[in-house]
Amino acid sequence: MIPVRGFEGRKVAVLGLGRSGLATARSLRAGEAEALCWDDNSAARDKAEAEGFTISDLSRAGAFEDVAALIVSPGIPHLYPAPNKVVALAWEAGVPVDNDIGLFFRSLAGGEWDEFDAPPRVVAVTGSNGKSTTSALIAHVLEQAGKPVQLAGNIGRGVLDIDPPDEGGVVVLELSSYQTDLARALTPDVAVFTNLSPDHLDRHGGMGGYFAAKRRLFAEGGPDRAVIGVDEAEGQYLANQLSEGLGDDRVIRVSVARKLSGPGWQVFARKGFLSEYRKGRQAGSIDLRDMTGLPGAHNHQNACAAYAACRTLGLAPKVIEAAFASFGGLPHRSQTVVEAAGVRYVNDSKATNVDSAAKALLAFQNIRWICGGLEKEGGLAGLQDALGSVVKAYVIGREAAQFAMQLEGVEAEVCTTMEAAVTRAVAEAQPGETVLLAPAAASFDQYDNFEQRGDDFTTRVRAAVTA
């Protein structure tokens, strides 16, 4: 674990006792601070108390007397749609509010780093879509290249739960807007911005607040290198803000929408080919078309961002290419489950909104599409341009009939259950087709989470194709 520095002998309040909250309390204790823990859930409090932590109701009067800081778990709103009452009490008491990400960055570097010839480095990845795949891909490339690497944050282990990195080690962090929004220290060596699309708008008070939360990763400390997706206006703005001019190679621009040019540093993908240009000359290229773990333009964007980050860490293009080829993808994100009788079965249960489902649909041809679930605000209009490759839709969920009615121009069968949808899709699929789970909806009408839904699809597919 990473012992928290700067609070020795002082009291620090911890609000929220899930994975990150408990890890924070343990790291505070390792750093010789006293953690005062609270969660509205009694089972979470009992678990913390069983580990010997002090339970203190942070909502009571006087709870913040002699408290040095309040550390808030990322799932707890601190400003929008309304400030949490405990956070508001900390404000009133003048107690600094932070999160585990802020503690990580202020505590990571130790005195032993002065003895390292190659100090550890941190790569932090944020954005709306693709940040999990991009983070995992960077870590995979580094591991394949023989570099000591740890994956943490919104994926893998909690940031304070990792081992202190040794000489030359790399920590790859996936950071959500919930994590970047509140952190008082954000000082990665390399920061990556994948893209931006509307999400979590209630939590951030609108699109401007959402982008501002992402932008903090680049503005609070300033990374040595920034990898910026410039296919949206916000990315173009961010790249411009960080760059001192056209030739400033501290900013690497990334695109899957167009060829990038100019004297700076660019990585882009067109028609399945990744190209790296630096100072007006091509410095590397990769054919992504046969990378089974990276199908479609959205994954090609992830590949470009990961490639750029790995190049800043000194890896050669051929080393990165070899590692890309062995990347199997992440579970529930364009994950090939099996190929049988000429049919490919793909689990993209993480496609819980229209934007991510559209990207999944554009990644394949001749699709038998399993979709449906708890529909999100805004309807399905944004899917229309991505339905051209759909042979037939098999709709699941409690409101499957209503969902199916919105799929104009697509043959749709109301199946309601995953079992029925998989059975019908397997029976009707022809060689050369793809059976794709990309629900374009949340899972909570039938499942606890998208992972459970994806696991159900995977289990039923494997059973059906081997029967």
mmCIF file with all atom_site columns, C-alpha atoms in Angstrom, residues 105-252:
data_model
loop_
_atom_site.group_PDB
_atom_site.id
_atom_site.type_symbol
_atom_site.label_atom_id
_atom_site.label_alt_id
_atom_site.label_comp_id
_atom_site.label_asym_id
_atom_site.label_entity_id
_atom_site.label_seq_id
_atom_site.pdbx_PDB_ins_code
_atom_site.Cartn_x
_atom_site.Cartn_y
_atom_site.Cartn_z
_atom_site.occupancy
_atom_site.B_iso_or_equiv
_atom_site.pdbx_formal_charge
_atom_site.auth_seq_id
_atom_site.auth_comp_id
_atom_site.auth_asym_id
_atom_site.auth_atom_id
_atom_site.pdbx_PDB_model_num
ATOM 1   C CA . PHE A 1 105 ? -0.356  12.087 -5.722  1.00 0.00 ? 105 PHE A CA 1
ATOM 2   C CA . ARG A 1 106 ? 0.777   13.902 -2.573  1.00 0.00 ? 106 ARG A CA 1
ATOM 3   C CA . SER A 1 107 ? 2.085   10.666 -1.010  1.00 0.00 ? 107 SER A CA 1
ATOM 4   C CA . LEU A 1 108 ? 3.569   8.636  -3.881  1.00 0.00 ? 108 LEU A CA 1
ATOM 5   C CA . ALA A 1 109 ? 7.124   9.968  -4.116  1.00 0.00 ? 109 ALA A CA 1
ATOM 6   C CA . GLY A 1 110 ? 9.375   8.923  -1.257  1.00 0.00 ? 110 GLY A CA 1
ATOM 7   C CA . GLY A 1 111 ? 12.896  9.865  -0.239  1.00 0.00 ? 111 GLY A CA 1
ATOM 8   C CA . GLU A 1 112 ? 14.215  6.666  -1.818  1.00 0.00 ? 112 GLU A CA 1
ATOM 9   C CA . TRP A 1 113 ? 13.346  8.098  -5.228  1.00 0.00 ? 113 TRP A CA 1
ATOM 10  C CA . ASP A 1 114 ? 16.428  10.315 -4.952  1.00 0.00 ? 114 ASP A CA 1
ATOM 11  C CA . GLU A 1 115 ? 18.532  7.167  -5.258  1.00 0.00 ? 115 GLU A CA 1
ATOM 12  C CA . PHE A 1 116 ? 16.789  5.923  -8.417  1.00 0.00 ? 116 PHE A CA 1
ATOM 13  C CA . ASP A 1 117 ? 18.471  6.361  -11.810 1.00 0.00 ? 117 ASP A CA 1
ATOM 14  C CA . ALA A 1 118 ? 15.010  5.996  -13.381 1.00 0.00 ? 118 ALA A CA 1
ATOM 15  C CA . PRO A 1 119 ? 12.284  7.299  -11.050 1.00 0.00 ? 119 PRO A CA 1
ATOM 16  C CA . PRO A 1 120 ? 8.787   5.781  -11.309 1.00 0.00 ? 120 PRO A CA 1
ATOM 17  C CA . ARG A 1 121 ? 6.264   7.465  -13.565 1.00 0.00 ? 121 ARG A CA 1
ATOM 18  C CA . VAL A 1 122 ? 2.489   7.801  -13.560 1.00 0.00 ? 122 VAL A CA 1
ATOM 19  C CA . VAL A 1 123 ? 0.258   7.680  -16.643 1.00 0.00 ? 123 VAL A CA 1
ATOM 20  C CA . ALA A 1 124 ? -3.304  8.876  -15.968 1.00 0.00 ? 124 ALA A CA 1
ATOM 21  C CA . VAL A 1 125 ? -6.146  8.310  -18.434 1.00 0.00 ? 125 VAL A CA 1
ATOM 22  C CA . THR A 1 126 ? -9.516  10.067 -18.469 1.00 0.00 ? 126 THR A CA 1
ATOM 23  C CA . GLY A 1 127 ? -12.323 10.688 -20.966 1.00 0.00 ? 127 GLY A CA 1
ATOM 24  C CA . SER A 1 128 ? -15.912 9.620  -21.554 1.00 0.00 ? 128 SER A CA 1
ATOM 25  C CA . ASN A 1 129 ? -15.425 6.374  -23.481 1.00 0.00 ? 129 ASN A CA 1
ATOM 26  C CA . GLY A 1 130 ? -12.515 4.009  -23.888 1.00 0.00 ? 130 GLY A CA 1
ATOM 27  C CA . LYS A 1 131 ? -10.513 4.966  -20.817 1.00 0.00 ? 131 LYS A CA 1
ATOM 28  C CA . SER A 1 132 ? -10.665 1.441  -19.343 1.00 0.00 ? 132 SER A CA 1
ATOM 29  C CA . THR A 1 133 ? -9.469  -0.185 -22.570 1.00 0.00 ? 133 THR A CA 1
ATOM 30  C CA . THR A 1 134 ? -6.829  2.495  -23.106 1.00 0.00 ? 134 THR A CA 1
ATOM 31  C CA . SER A 1 135 ? -5.502  2.100  -19.560 1.00 0.00 ? 135 SER A CA 1
ATOM 32  C CA . ALA A 1 136 ? -5.462  -1.698 -19.767 1.00 0.00 ? 136 ALA A CA 1
ATOM 33  C CA . LEU A 1 137 ? -3.801  -1.562 -23.186 1.00 0.00 ? 137 LEU A CA 1
ATOM 34  C CA . ILE A 1 138 ? -1.015  0.726  -21.944 1.00 0.00 ? 138 ILE A CA 1
ATOM 35  C CA . ALA A 1 139 ? -0.413  -1.600 -18.999 1.00 0.00 ? 139 ALA A CA 1
ATOM 36  C CA . HIS A 1 140 ? -0.432  -4.642 -21.305 1.00 0.00 ? 140 HIS A CA 1
ATOM 37  C CA . VAL A 1 141 ? 2.142   -3.092 -23.664 1.00 0.00 ? 141 VAL A CA 1
ATOM 38  C CA . LEU A 1 142 ? 4.416   -2.170 -20.778 1.00 0.00 ? 142 LEU A CA 1
ATOM 39  C CA . GLU A 1 143 ? 4.115   -5.647 -19.263 1.00 0.00 ? 143 GLU A CA 1
ATOM 40  C CA . GLN A 1 144 ? 4.886   -7.303 -22.604 1.00 0.00 ? 144 GLN A CA 1
ATOM 41  C CA . ALA A 1 145 ? 7.906   -5.025 -22.934 1.00 0.00 ? 145 ALA A CA 1
ATOM 42  C CA . GLY A 1 146 ? 9.207   -6.266 -19.583 1.00 0.00 ? 146 GLY A CA 1
ATOM 43  C CA . LYS A 1 147 ? 8.519   -3.061 -17.665 1.00 0.00 ? 147 LYS A CA 1
ATOM 44  C CA . PRO A 1 148 ? 7.290   -3.157 -14.037 1.00 0.00 ? 148 PRO A CA 1
ATOM 45  C CA . VAL A 1 149 ? 3.730   -1.812 -14.194 1.00 0.00 ? 149 VAL A CA 1
ATOM 46  C CA . GLN A 1 150 ? 0.662   -1.559 -11.975 1.00 0.00 ? 150 GLN A CA 1
ATOM 47  C CA . LEU A 1 151 ? -2.902  -0.779 -13.111 1.00 0.00 ? 151 LEU A CA 1
ATOM 48  C CA . ALA A 1 152 ? -5.116  1.068  -10.670 1.00 0.00 ? 152 ALA A CA 1
ATOM 49  C CA . GLY A 1 153 ? -7.805  3.688  -10.093 1.00 0.00 ? 153 GLY A CA 1
ATOM 50  C CA . ASN A 1 154 ? -11.180 3.119  -11.680 1.00 0.00 ? 154 ASN A CA 1
ATOM 51  C CA . ILE A 1 155 ? -9.861  -0.231 -12.945 1.00 0.00 ? 155 ILE A CA 1
ATOM 52  C CA . GLY A 1 156 ? -7.759  -2.839 -11.166 1.00 0.00 ? 156 GLY A CA 1
ATOM 53  C CA . ARG A 1 157 ? -6.696  -1.936 -7.631  1.00 0.00 ? 157 ARG A CA 1
ATOM 54  C CA . GLY A 1 158 ? -7.462  1.175  -5.597  1.00 0.00 ? 158 GLY A CA 1
ATOM 55  C CA . VAL A 1 159 ? -4.771  3.829  -5.999  1.00 0.00 ? 159 VAL A CA 1
ATOM 56  C CA . LEU A 1 160 ? -3.635  3.661  -2.373  1.00 0.00 ? 160 LEU A CA 1
ATOM 57  C CA . ASP A 1 161 ? -3.749  -0.136 -2.372  1.00 0.00 ? 161 ASP A CA 1
ATOM 58  C CA . ILE A 1 162 ? -0.918  -0.622 -4.884  1.00 0.00 ? 162 ILE A CA 1
ATOM 59  C CA . ASP A 1 163 ? 2.674   -1.417 -3.958  1.00 0.00 ? 163 ASP A CA 1
ATOM 60  C CA . PRO A 1 164 ? 5.123   1.497  -3.831  1.00 0.00 ? 164 PRO A CA 1
ATOM 61  C CA . PRO A 1 165 ? 6.685   1.446  -7.316  1.00 0.00 ? 165 PRO A CA 1
ATOM 62  C CA . ASP A 1 166 ? 10.339  0.529  -7.654  1.00 0.00 ? 166 ASP A CA 1
ATOM 63  C CA . GLU A 1 167 ? 12.952  2.061  -9.906  1.00 0.00 ? 167 GLU A CA 1
ATOM 64  C CA . GLY A 1 168 ? 11.659  2.457  -13.460 1.00 0.00 ? 168 GLY A CA 1
ATOM 65  C CA . GLY A 1 169 ? 8.167   1.331  -12.476 1.00 0.00 ? 169 GLY A CA 1
ATOM 66  C CA . VAL A 1 170 ? 5.051   2.731  -14.126 1.00 0.00 ? 170 VAL A CA 1
ATOM 67  C CA . VAL A 1 171 ? 1.648   3.227  -12.524 1.00 0.00 ? 171 VAL A CA 1
ATOM 68  C CA . VAL A 1 172 ? -1.237  3.425  -15.007 1.00 0.00 ? 172 VAL A CA 1
ATOM 69  C CA . LEU A 1 173 ? -4.383  5.048  -13.609 1.00 0.00 ? 173 LEU A CA 1
ATOM 70  C CA . GLU A 1 174 ? -7.854  5.139  -15.086 1.00 0.00 ? 174 GLU A CA 1
ATOM 71  C CA . LEU A 1 175 ? -9.562  8.203  -13.620 1.00 0.00 ? 175 LEU A CA 1
ATOM 72  C CA . SER A 1 176 ? -13.262 9.008  -13.877 1.00 0.00 ? 176 SER A CA 1
ATOM 73  C CA . SER A 1 177 ? -14.672 12.528 -13.675 1.00 0.00 ? 177 SER A CA 1
ATOM 74  C CA . TYR A 1 178 ? -15.791 11.702 -10.124 1.00 0.00 ? 178 TYR A CA 1
ATOM 75  C CA . GLN A 1 179 ? -12.135 11.126 -9.218  1.00 0.00 ? 179 GLN A CA 1
ATOM 76  C CA . THR A 1 180 ? -10.563 14.094 -11.012 1.00 0.00 ? 180 THR A CA 1
ATOM 77  C CA . ASP A 1 181 ? -13.239 16.555 -9.886  1.00 0.00 ? 181 ASP A CA 1
ATOM 78  C CA . LEU A 1 182 ? -12.275 16.670 -6.208  1.00 0.00 ? 182 LEU A CA 1
ATOM 79  C CA . ALA A 1 183 ? -8.585  15.699 -6.059  1.00 0.00 ? 183 ALA A CA 1
ATOM 80  C CA . ARG A 1 184 ? -6.439  18.493 -4.624  1.00 0.00 ? 184 ARG A CA 1
ATOM 81  C CA . ALA A 1 185 ? -3.280  17.106 -6.264  1.00 0.00 ? 185 ALA A CA 1
ATOM 82  C CA . LEU A 1 186 ? -3.134  15.817 -9.849  1.00 0.00 ? 186 LEU A CA 1
ATOM 83  C CA . THR A 1 187 ? 0.441   15.499 -11.095 1.00 0.00 ? 187 THR A CA 1
ATOM 84  C CA . PRO A 1 188 ? 0.862   12.592 -13.538 1.00 0.00 ? 188 PRO A CA 1
ATOM 85  C CA . ASP A 1 189 ? 3.895   12.428 -15.790 1.00 0.00 ? 189 ASP A CA 1
ATOM 86  C CA . VAL A 1 190 ? 1.682   11.587 -18.786 1.00 0.00 ? 190 VAL A CA 1
ATOM 87  C CA . ALA A 1 191 ? -2.012  12.505 -18.970 1.00 0.00 ? 191 ALA A CA 1
ATOM 88  C CA . VAL A 1 192 ? -4.397  11.105 -21.589 1.00 0.00 ? 192 VAL A CA 1
ATOM 89  C CA . PHE A 1 193 ? -7.765  12.512 -22.691 1.00 0.00 ? 193 PHE A CA 1
ATOM 90  C CA . THR A 1 194 ? -9.615  10.056 -24.939 1.00 0.00 ? 194 THR A CA 1
ATOM 91  C CA . ASN A 1 195 ? -12.827 11.847 -25.936 1.00 0.00 ? 195 ASN A CA 1
ATOM 92  C CA . LEU A 1 196 ? -15.905 13.575 -24.558 1.00 0.00 ? 196 LEU A CA 1
ATOM 93  C CA . SER A 1 197 ? -19.611 12.800 -24.846 1.00 0.00 ? 197 SER A CA 1
ATOM 94  C CA . PRO A 1 198 ? -22.488 13.627 -22.476 1.00 0.00 ? 198 PRO A CA 1
ATOM 95  C CA . ASP A 1 199 ? -22.435 11.565 -19.276 1.00 0.00 ? 199 ASP A CA 1
ATOM 96  C CA . HIS A 1 200 ? -22.953 12.120 -15.539 1.00 0.00 ? 200 HIS A CA 1
ATOM 97  C CA . LEU A 1 201 ? -24.374 15.573 -16.292 1.00 0.00 ? 201 LEU A CA 1
ATOM 98  C CA . ASP A 1 202 ? -26.465 15.735 -13.120 1.00 0.00 ? 202 ASP A CA 1
ATOM 99  C CA . ARG A 1 203 ? -23.349 15.065 -11.035 1.00 0.00 ? 203 ARG A CA 1
ATOM 100 C CA . HIS A 1 204 ? -21.420 17.898 -12.705 1.00 0.00 ? 204 HIS A CA 1
ATOM 101 C CA . GLY A 1 205 ? -24.148 20.490 -13.247 1.00 0.00 ? 205 GLY A CA 1
ATOM 102 C CA . GLY A 1 206 ? -24.146 20.110 -17.041 1.00 0.00 ? 206 GLY A CA 1
ATOM 103 C CA . MET A 1 207 ? -21.732 19.517 -19.896 1.00 0.00 ? 207 MET A CA 1
ATOM 104 C CA . GLY A 1 208 ? -19.465 22.420 -18.955 1.00 0.00 ? 208 GLY A CA 1
ATOM 105 C CA . GLY A 1 209 ? -18.995 21.110 -15.446 1.00 0.00 ? 209 GLY A CA 1
ATOM 106 C CA . TYR A 1 210 ? -18.369 17.606 -16.763 1.00 0.00 ? 210 TYR A CA 1
ATOM 107 C CA . PHE A 1 211 ? -15.622 18.826 -19.087 1.00 0.00 ? 211 PHE A CA 1
ATOM 108 C CA . ALA A 1 212 ? -14.168 21.011 -16.337 1.00 0.00 ? 212 ALA A CA 1
ATOM 109 C CA . ALA A 1 213 ? -13.819 17.925 -14.125 1.00 0.00 ? 213 ALA A CA 1
ATOM 110 C CA . LYS A 1 214 ? -11.880 16.124 -16.877 1.00 0.00 ? 214 LYS A CA 1
ATOM 111 C CA . ARG A 1 215 ? -9.762  19.202 -17.622 1.00 0.00 ? 215 ARG A CA 1
ATOM 112 C CA . ARG A 1 216 ? -8.486  19.347 -14.036 1.00 0.00 ? 216 ARG A CA 1
ATOM 113 C CA . LEU A 1 217 ? -6.175  16.400 -14.769 1.00 0.00 ? 217 LEU A CA 1
ATOM 114 C CA . PHE A 1 218 ? -4.239  18.667 -17.131 1.00 0.00 ? 218 PHE A CA 1
ATOM 115 C CA . ALA A 1 219 ? -4.584  21.989 -15.321 1.00 0.00 ? 219 ALA A CA 1
ATOM 116 C CA . GLU A 1 220 ? -3.907  21.331 -11.629 1.00 0.00 ? 220 GLU A CA 1
ATOM 117 C CA . GLY A 1 221 ? -0.277  20.270 -11.901 1.00 0.00 ? 221 GLY A CA 1
ATOM 118 C CA . GLY A 1 222 ? 0.539   20.030 -15.568 1.00 0.00 ? 222 GLY A CA 1
ATOM 119 C CA . PRO A 1 223 ? 1.817   16.725 -16.980 1.00 0.00 ? 223 PRO A CA 1
ATOM 120 C CA . ASP A 1 224 ? 5.153   16.496 -18.755 1.00 0.00 ? 224 ASP A CA 1
ATOM 121 C CA . ARG A 1 225 ? 3.315   15.089 -21.767 1.00 0.00 ? 225 ARG A CA 1
ATOM 122 C CA . ALA A 1 226 ? -0.367  15.243 -22.714 1.00 0.00 ? 226 ALA A CA 1
ATOM 123 C CA . VAL A 1 227 ? -2.089  12.892 -25.169 1.00 0.00 ? 227 VAL A CA 1
ATOM 124 C CA . ILE A 1 228 ? -5.286  14.561 -26.361 1.00 0.00 ? 228 ILE A CA 1
ATOM 125 C CA . GLY A 1 229 ? -8.088  13.192 -28.525 1.00 0.00 ? 229 GLY A CA 1
ATOM 126 C CA . VAL A 1 230 ? -9.060  16.072 -30.805 1.00 0.00 ? 230 VAL A CA 1
ATOM 127 C CA . ASP A 1 231 ? -12.148 14.678 -32.522 1.00 0.00 ? 231 ASP A CA 1
ATOM 128 C CA . GLU A 1 232 ? -14.413 16.884 -30.376 1.00 0.00 ? 232 GLU A CA 1
ATOM 129 C CA . ALA A 1 233 ? -14.261 20.641 -29.832 1.00 0.00 ? 233 ALA A CA 1
ATOM 130 C CA . GLU A 1 234 ? -13.372 20.168 -26.168 1.00 0.00 ? 234 GLU A CA 1
ATOM 131 C CA . GLY A 1 235 ? -10.288 18.130 -27.081 1.00 0.00 ? 235 GLY A CA 1
ATOM 132 C CA . GLN A 1 236 ? -9.208  20.733 -29.623 1.00 0.00 ? 236 GLN A CA 1
ATOM 133 C CA . TYR A 1 237 ? -9.639  23.428 -26.983 1.00 0.00 ? 237 TYR A CA 1
ATOM 134 C CA . LEU A 1 238 ? -7.644  21.462 -24.419 1.00 0.00 ? 238 LEU A CA 1
ATOM 135 C CA . ALA A 1 239 ? -4.788  20.737 -26.841 1.00 0.00 ? 239 ALA A CA 1
ATOM 136 C CA . ASN A 1 240 ? -4.647  24.408 -27.763 1.00 0.00 ? 240 ASN A CA 1
ATOM 137 C CA . GLN A 1 241 ? -4.598  25.486 -24.110 1.00 0.00 ? 241 GLN A CA 1
ATOM 138 C CA . LEU A 1 242 ? -1.696  23.173 -23.294 1.00 0.00 ? 242 LEU A CA 1
ATOM 139 C CA . SER A 1 243 ? 0.429   23.875 -26.369 1.00 0.00 ? 243 SER A CA 1
ATOM 140 C CA . GLU A 1 244 ? 2.833   26.786 -26.794 1.00 0.00 ? 244 GLU A CA 1
ATOM 141 C CA . GLY A 1 245 ? 2.725   26.505 -30.575 1.00 0.00 ? 245 GLY A CA 1
ATOM 142 C CA . LEU A 1 246 ? 2.462   24.179 -33.568 1.00 0.00 ? 246 LEU A CA 1
ATOM 143 C CA . GLY A 1 247 ? 5.808   22.506 -32.920 1.00 0.00 ? 247 GLY A CA 1
ATOM 144 C CA . ASP A 1 248 ? 5.274   21.905 -29.184 1.00 0.00 ? 248 ASP A CA 1
ATOM 145 C CA . ASP A 1 249 ? 5.660   18.147 -28.881 1.00 0.00 ? 249 ASP A CA 1
ATOM 146 C CA . ARG A 1 250 ? 4.657   18.088 -25.234 1.00 0.00 ? 250 ARG A CA 1
ATOM 147 C CA . VAL A 1 251 ? 1.135   17.688 -26.642 1.00 0.00 ? 251 VAL A CA 1
ATOM 148 C CA . ILE A 1 252 ? 0.370   14.655 -28.815 1.00 0.00 ? 252 ILE A CA 1
#
